[in-house]
Coordinates of C-alpha atoms in Angstrom, one line a residue:
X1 CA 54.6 -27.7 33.5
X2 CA 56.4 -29.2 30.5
X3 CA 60.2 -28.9 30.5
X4 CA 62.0 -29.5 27.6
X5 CA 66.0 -29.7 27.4
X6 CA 68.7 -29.5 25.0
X7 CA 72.4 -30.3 25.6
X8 CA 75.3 -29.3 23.3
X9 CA 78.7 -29.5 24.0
X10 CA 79.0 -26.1 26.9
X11 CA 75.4 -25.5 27.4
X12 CA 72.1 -27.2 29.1
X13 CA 68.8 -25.2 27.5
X14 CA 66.0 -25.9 29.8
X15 CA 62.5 -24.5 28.3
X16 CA 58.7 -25.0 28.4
X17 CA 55.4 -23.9 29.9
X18 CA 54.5 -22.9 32.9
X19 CA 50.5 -24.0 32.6
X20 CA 49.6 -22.6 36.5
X21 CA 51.6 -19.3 35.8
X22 CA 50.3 -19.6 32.0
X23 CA 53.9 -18.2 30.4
X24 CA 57.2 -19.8 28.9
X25 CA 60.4 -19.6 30.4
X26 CA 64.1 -19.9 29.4
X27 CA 67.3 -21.5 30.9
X28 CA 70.8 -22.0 29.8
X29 CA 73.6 -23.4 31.9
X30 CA 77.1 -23.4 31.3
X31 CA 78.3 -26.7 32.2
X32 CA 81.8 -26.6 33.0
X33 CA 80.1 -24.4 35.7
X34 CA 77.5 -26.4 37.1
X35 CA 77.7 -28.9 39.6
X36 CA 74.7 -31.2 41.3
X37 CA 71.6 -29.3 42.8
X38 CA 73.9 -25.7 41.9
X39 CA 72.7 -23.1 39.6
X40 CA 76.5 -21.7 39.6
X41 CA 76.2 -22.1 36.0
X42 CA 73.0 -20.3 35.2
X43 CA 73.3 -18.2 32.4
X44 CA 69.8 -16.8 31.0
X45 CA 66.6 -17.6 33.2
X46 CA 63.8 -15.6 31.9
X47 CA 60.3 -16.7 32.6
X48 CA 56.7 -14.5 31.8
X49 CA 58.0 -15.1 28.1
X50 CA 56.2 -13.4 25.5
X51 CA 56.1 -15.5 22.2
X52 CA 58.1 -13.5 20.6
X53 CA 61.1 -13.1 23.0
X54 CA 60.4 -17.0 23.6
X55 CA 60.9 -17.2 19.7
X56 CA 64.0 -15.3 19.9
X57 CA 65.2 -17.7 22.5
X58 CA 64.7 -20.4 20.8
X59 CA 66.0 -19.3 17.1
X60 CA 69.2 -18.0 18.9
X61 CA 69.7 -20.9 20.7
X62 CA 68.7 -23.3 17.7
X63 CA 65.4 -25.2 19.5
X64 CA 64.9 -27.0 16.3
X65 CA 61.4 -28.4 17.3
X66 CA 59.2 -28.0 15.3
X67 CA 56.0 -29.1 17.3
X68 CA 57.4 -26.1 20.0
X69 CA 58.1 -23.8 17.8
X70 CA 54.5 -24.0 15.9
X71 CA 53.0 -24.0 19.6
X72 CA 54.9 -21.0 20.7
X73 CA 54.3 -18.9 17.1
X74 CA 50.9 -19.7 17.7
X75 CA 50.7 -18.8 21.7
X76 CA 49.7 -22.4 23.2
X77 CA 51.1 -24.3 25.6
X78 CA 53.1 -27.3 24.7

């Protein structure tokens, strides 16, 4: 699986590829909500991604990578 996270200033964006379940998923936390090993702060957790909503995802929530983004446009793992 690859994981991939972005922090900004409220949220934690966890995203990647699941390679076994072959699909992308989606997190965001809210951190002044989270504490250690609790997902009291879960926000979005969508996983069996299409590419498209996976591009949504990622435009909405600025994932500025390119390398990802090509990968997901493209419907490859990365």
């Amino acid at each position: 699986m690859s994981r991939y996270t972005k922090h900004t200033l409220k949220l934690e964006i966890a995203y990647g590829y699941d390679r076994p379940l072959s699909s992308y998923f989606f997190q965001v936390f809210d951190k002044s909500k989270m504490r250690e090993g609790n997902e009291e702060g879960l926000i979005i957790d969508e996983s069996f991604l299409t590419n498209g909503r996976m591009l949504t995802l990622m435009n909405e929530y600025k994932i500025d990578e390119p390398d990802h983004l090509l990968a997901v446009a493209m419907d490859s793992p990365f």
